[in-house]
Coordinates of C-alpha atoms in Angstrom, one line a residue:
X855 CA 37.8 82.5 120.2
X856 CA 37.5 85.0 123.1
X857 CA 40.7 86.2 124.5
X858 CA 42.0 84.5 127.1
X859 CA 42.1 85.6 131.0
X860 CA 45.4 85.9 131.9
X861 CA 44.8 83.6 135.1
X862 CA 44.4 80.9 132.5
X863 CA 47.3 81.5 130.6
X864 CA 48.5 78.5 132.2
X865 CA 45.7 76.4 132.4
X866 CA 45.5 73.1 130.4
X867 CA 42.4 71.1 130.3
X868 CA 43.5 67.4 130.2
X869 CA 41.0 65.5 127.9
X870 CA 40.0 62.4 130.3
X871 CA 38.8 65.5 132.9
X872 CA 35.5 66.0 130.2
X873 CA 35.9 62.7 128.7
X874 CA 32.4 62.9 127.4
X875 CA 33.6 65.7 125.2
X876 CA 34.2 64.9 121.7
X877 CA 37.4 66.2 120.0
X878 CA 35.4 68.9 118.2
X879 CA 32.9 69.7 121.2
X880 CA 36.6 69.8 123.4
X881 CA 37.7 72.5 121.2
X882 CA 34.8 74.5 120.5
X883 CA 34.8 74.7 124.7
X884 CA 37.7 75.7 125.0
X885 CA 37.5 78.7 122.5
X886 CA 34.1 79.7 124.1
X887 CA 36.4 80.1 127.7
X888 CA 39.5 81.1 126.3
X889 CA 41.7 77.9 127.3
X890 CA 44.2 77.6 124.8
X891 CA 46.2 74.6 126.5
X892 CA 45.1 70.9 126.5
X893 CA 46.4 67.1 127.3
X894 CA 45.1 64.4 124.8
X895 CA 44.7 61.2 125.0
X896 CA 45.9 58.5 122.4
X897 CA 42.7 56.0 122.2
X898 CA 40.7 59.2 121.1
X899 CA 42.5 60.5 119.4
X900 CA 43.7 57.8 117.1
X901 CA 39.5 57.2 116.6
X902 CA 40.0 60.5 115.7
X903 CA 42.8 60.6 113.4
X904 CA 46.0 61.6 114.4
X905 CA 46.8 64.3 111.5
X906 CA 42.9 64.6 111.8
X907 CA 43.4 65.7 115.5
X908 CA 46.4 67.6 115.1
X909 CA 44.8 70.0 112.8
X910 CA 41.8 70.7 114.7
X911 CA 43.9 71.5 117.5
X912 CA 46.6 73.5 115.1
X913 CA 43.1 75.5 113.8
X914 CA 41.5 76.1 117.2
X915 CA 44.7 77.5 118.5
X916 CA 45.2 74.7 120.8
X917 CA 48.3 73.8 122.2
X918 CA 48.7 70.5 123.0
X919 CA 50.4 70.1 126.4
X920 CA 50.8 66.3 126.9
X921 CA 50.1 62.7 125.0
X922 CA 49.1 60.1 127.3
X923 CA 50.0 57.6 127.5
X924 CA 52.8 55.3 126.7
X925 CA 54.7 53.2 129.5
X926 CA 53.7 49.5 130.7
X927 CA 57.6 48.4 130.2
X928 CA 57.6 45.9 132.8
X929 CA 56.8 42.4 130.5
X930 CA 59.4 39.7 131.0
X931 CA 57.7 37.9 128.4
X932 CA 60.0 38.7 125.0
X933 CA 56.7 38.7 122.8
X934 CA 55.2 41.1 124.9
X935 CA 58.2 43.3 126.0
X936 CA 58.9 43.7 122.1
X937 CA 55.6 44.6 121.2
X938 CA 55.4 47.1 124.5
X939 CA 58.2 49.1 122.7
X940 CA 56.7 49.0 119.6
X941 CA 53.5 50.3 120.6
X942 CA 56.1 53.2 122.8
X943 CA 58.1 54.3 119.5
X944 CA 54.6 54.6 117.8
X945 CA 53.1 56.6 120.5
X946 CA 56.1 59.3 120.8
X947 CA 55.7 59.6 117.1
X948 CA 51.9 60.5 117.9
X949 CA 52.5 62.8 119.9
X950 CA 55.0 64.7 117.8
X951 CA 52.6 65.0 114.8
X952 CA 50.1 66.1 117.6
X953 CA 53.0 69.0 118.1
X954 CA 53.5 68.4 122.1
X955 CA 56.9 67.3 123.1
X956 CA 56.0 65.8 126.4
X957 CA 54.5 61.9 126.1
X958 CA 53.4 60.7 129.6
X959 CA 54.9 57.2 130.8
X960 CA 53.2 55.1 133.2
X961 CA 55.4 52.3 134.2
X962 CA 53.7 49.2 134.2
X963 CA 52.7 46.7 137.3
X964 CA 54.5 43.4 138.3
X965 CA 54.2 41.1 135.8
X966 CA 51.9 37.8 137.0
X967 CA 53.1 36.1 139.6
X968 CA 56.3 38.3 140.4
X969 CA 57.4 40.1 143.4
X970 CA 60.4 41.8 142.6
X971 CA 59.9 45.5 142.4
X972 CA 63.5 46.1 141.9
X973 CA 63.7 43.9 138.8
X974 CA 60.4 45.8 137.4
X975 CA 62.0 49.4 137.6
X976 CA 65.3 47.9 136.1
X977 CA 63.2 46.8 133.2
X978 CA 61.7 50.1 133.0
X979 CA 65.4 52.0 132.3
X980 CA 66.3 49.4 130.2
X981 CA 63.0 50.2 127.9
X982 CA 63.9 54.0 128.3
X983 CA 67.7 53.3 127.1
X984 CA 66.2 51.0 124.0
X985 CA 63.3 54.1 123.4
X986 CA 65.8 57.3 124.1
X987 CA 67.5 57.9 120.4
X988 CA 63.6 57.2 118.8
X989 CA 62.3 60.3 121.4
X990 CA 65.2 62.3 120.8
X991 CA 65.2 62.0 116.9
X992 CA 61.0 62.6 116.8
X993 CA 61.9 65.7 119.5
X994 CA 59.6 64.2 122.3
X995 CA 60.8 63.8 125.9
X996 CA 59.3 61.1 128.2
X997 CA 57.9 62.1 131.0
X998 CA 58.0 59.1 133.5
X999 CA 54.9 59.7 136.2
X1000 CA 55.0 58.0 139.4
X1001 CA 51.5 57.0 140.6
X1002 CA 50.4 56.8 143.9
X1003 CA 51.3 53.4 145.7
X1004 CA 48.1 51.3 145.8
X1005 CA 48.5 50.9 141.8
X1006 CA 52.1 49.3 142.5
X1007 CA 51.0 45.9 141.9
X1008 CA 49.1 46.2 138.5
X1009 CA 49.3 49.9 137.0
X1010 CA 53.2 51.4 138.3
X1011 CA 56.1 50.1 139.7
X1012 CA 57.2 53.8 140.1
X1013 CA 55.5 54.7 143.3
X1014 CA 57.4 57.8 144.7
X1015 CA 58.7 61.1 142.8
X1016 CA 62.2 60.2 144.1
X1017 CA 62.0 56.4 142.5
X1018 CA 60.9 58.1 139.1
X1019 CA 64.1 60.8 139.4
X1020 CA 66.5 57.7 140.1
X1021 CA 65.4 56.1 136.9
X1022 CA 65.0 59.5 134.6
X1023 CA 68.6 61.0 135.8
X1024 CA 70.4 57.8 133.9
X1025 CA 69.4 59.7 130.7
X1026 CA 70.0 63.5 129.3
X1027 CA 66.8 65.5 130.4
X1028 CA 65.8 66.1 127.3
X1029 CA 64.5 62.7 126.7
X1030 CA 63.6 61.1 130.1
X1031 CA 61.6 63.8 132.6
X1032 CA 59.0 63.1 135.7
X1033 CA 55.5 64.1 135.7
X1034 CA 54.2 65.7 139.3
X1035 CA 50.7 64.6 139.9
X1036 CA 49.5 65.8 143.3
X1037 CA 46.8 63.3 143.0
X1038 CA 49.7 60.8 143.1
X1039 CA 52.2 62.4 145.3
X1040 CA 50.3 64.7 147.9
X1041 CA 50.9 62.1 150.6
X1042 CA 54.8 62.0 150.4
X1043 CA 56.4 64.1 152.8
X1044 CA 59.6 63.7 150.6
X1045 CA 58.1 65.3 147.4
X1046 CA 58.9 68.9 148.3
X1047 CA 62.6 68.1 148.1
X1048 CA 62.0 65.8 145.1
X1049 CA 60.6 68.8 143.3
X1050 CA 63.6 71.1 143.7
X1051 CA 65.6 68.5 142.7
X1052 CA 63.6 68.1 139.6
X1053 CA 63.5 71.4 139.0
X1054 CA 67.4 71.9 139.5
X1055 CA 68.4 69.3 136.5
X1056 CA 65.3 70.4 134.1
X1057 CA 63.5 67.2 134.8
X1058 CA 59.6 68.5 135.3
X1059 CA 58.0 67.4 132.2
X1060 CA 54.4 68.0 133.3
X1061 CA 52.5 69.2 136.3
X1062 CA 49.1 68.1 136.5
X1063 CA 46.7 68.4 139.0
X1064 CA 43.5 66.5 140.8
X1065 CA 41.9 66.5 144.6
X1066 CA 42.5 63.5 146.7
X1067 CA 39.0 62.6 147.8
X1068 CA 37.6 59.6 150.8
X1069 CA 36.3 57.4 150.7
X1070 CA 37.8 55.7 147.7
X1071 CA 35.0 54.3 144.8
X1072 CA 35.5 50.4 144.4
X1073 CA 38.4 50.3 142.1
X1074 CA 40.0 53.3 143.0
X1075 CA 41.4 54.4 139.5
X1076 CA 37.9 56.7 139.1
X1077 CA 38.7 58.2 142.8
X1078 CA 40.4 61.7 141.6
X1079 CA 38.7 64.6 143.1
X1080 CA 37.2 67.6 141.2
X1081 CA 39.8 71.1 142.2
X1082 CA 39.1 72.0 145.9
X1083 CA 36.5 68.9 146.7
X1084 CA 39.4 66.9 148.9
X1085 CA 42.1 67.1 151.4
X1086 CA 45.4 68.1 148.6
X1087 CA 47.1 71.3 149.4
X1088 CA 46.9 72.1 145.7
X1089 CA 48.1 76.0 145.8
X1090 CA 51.4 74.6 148.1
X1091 CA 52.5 71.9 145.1
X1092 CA 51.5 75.1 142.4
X1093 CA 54.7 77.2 144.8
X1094 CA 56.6 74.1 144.7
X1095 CA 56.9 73.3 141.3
X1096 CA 57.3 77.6 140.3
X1097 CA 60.2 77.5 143.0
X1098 CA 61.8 74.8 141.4
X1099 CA 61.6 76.6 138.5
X1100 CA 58.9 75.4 136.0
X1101 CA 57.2 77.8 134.1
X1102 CA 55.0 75.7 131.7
X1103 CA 51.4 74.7 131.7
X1104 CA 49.5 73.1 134.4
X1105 CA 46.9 70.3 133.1
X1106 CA 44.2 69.6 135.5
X1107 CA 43.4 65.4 134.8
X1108 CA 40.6 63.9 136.9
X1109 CA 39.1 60.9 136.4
X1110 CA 35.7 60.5 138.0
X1111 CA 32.6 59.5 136.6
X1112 CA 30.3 62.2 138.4
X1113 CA 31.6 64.8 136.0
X1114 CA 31.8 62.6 132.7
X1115 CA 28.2 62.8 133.7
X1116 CA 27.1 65.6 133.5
X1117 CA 27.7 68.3 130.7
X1118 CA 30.9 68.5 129.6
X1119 CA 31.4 72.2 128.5
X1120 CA 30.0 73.0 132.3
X1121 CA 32.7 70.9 133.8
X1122 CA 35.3 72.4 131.7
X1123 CA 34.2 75.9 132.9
X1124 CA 34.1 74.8 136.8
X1125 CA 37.3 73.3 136.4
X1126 CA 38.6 76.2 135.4
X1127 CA 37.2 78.3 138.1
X1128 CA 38.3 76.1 140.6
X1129 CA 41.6 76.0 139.1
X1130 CA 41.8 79.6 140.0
X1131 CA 40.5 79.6 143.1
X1132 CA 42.8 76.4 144.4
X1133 CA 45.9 76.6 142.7
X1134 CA 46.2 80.0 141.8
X1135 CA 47.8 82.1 144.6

C-alpha cells in the first residue's frame, strides 16, 4: 500500500462516490493512492458479505468511516413501523462487525397522504428512544443527517441541521449524533451556529462533503456535484466543523451518474485532488 500523503490523512472515500467500484477494485484503489478511510454502503456490502467485507477492509488497512444507511422511521402503519426497526437494529449491528461506530440515519418522508411534519419527526425520536440501548450495547452511535429540503416530502422529514440537533439532544451523544453534509446544508444561513453547537455537546458524527451544482437532473437525488464543480463554499464548512472541534475523517459522497461512468479508480484519484484543493485550507 503506498504511504499515505499527509493531506489525506483525513480523507474518506464514501463508496456511492465510485459506485461502479467493486468492493475489491475499491480497496485495491485506495492502497494504490494511499487513502486509508472509507464510507460503505449496506446493499453492497451485504452482496458482499458482511464478515466477508469487514475483512477485506481489516486486510487492506481500511478504516471504515461510516455505514449508510438506516433511518426511514416515519411509518404509522404498525407492520411497517415494526419491521422499519427491525431492519435499524440489524443495520447498527452491520456496521459494528464492519468496525465503524457511526451508522448514518436518514429520517424518512411523510407517510402517504399525511401532512404533519411535526408528527413525522416525533416518530423519528420515538424510533431513536426504542433503537438507543441496541446502539449503545453494539457500540454504534446514530448519526441523524438532515437532507436538504426538497426531499421533505418523500426521503427526510429532518430538513435543517438545527431540526436534527433538537431531535439528537433528547439522547446521550454517544448514541444519537448529526451528520453535516454541505450538499444538504450549504444554503442555511443558520448552519454556522448549528455547527458550534454541535460541536460544543460532541454531537458531529460525520462530515461529508459534495458540490451543489444547477441546474438540477430530473429527479434531483443524482444532482451532487463533483469537489469544486458548484457554488458550496466547501473550505468555509471544512473551518466550521474544525472550529467546533471535530477532528475525525471527512467522507466525500456524491451521487452523479457522470462519474459512475467513467473509470472508477480515476474518479477516486480526482476526488481526492480536488478534495485538496477545495476543502483543504
Amino acid at each position: 500500500m503506498t504511504a499515505t500523503p499527509p493531506e489525506l490523512a483525513r480523507f474518506s472515500i464514501n463508496q456511492e462516490t465510485v459506485r461502479q467500484l467493486s468492493l475489491p477494485a475499491l480497496a485495491e484503489a485506495c492502497g494504490e493512492l494511499g487513502v486509508t478511510q472509507a464510507g460503505l454502503w449496506r446493499e453492497p456490502v451485504r452482496r458482499y458479505g458482511v464478515e466477508a467485507a469487514a475483512r477485506l477492509m481489516r486486510d487492506a488497512g481500511l478504516t471504515v468511516t461510516s455505514l449508510c444507511r438506516g433511518g426511514f422511521l416515519t411509518a404509522t402503519d404498525p407492520g411497517e413501523r415494526r419491521r422499519a426497526l427491525d431492519d435499524n437494529r440489524a443495520a447498527l449491528e452491520e456496521a459494528a462487525a464492519l468496525g465503524t461506530g457511526t451508522l448514518v440515519l436518514v429520517s424518512g418522508g411523510l407517510p402517504r397522504g399525511s401532512r404533519d411534519l411535526r408528527g413525522a419527526r416525533e416518530r423519528v425520536a420515538d424510533a431513536l428512544a426504542e433503537l438507543g440501548d441496541h446502539a449503545a450495547a453494539v457500540g454504534v452511535r446514530m448519526a441523524l443527517e438532515p437532507l436538504h429540503p426538497m426531499f421533505a416530502s418523500d426521503r427526510c422529514v429532518v430538513s435543517t441541521l438545527g431540526q436534527a440537533l433538537d431531535l439528537a439532544e433528547r439522547f446521550p451523544p454517544d448514541q444519537v449524533g448529526v451528520v453535516v453534509d454541505t450538499y444538504h446544508l450549504w444554503w442555511d444561513d443558520q448552519a454556522p451556529g448549528h455547527i458550534a453547537r454541535a460541536g460544543s455537546t460532541g454531537r458531529i458524527a460525520a462530515f461529508q462533503l459534495a458540490d451543489w451544482v444547477t441546474p438540477l437532473p430530473e429527479g434531483v437525488l443524482l444532482g451532487r456535484g463533483q469537489l469544486g464543480d458548484g457554488c458550496v463554499d466547501l473550505r468555509h464548512f471544512r473551518s466550521l466543523v474544525d472550529a467546533a472541534g471535530y477532528r475525525g475523517p471527512v467522507e466525500v459522497e456524491i451521487f452523479n451518474p457522470g462519474l459512475w461512468a467513467r473509470d472508477g479508480t480515476e474518479v477516486l484519484a480526482q476526488t481526492a485532488r480536488r478534495y485538496v484543493r477545495h476543502a483543504l485550507g
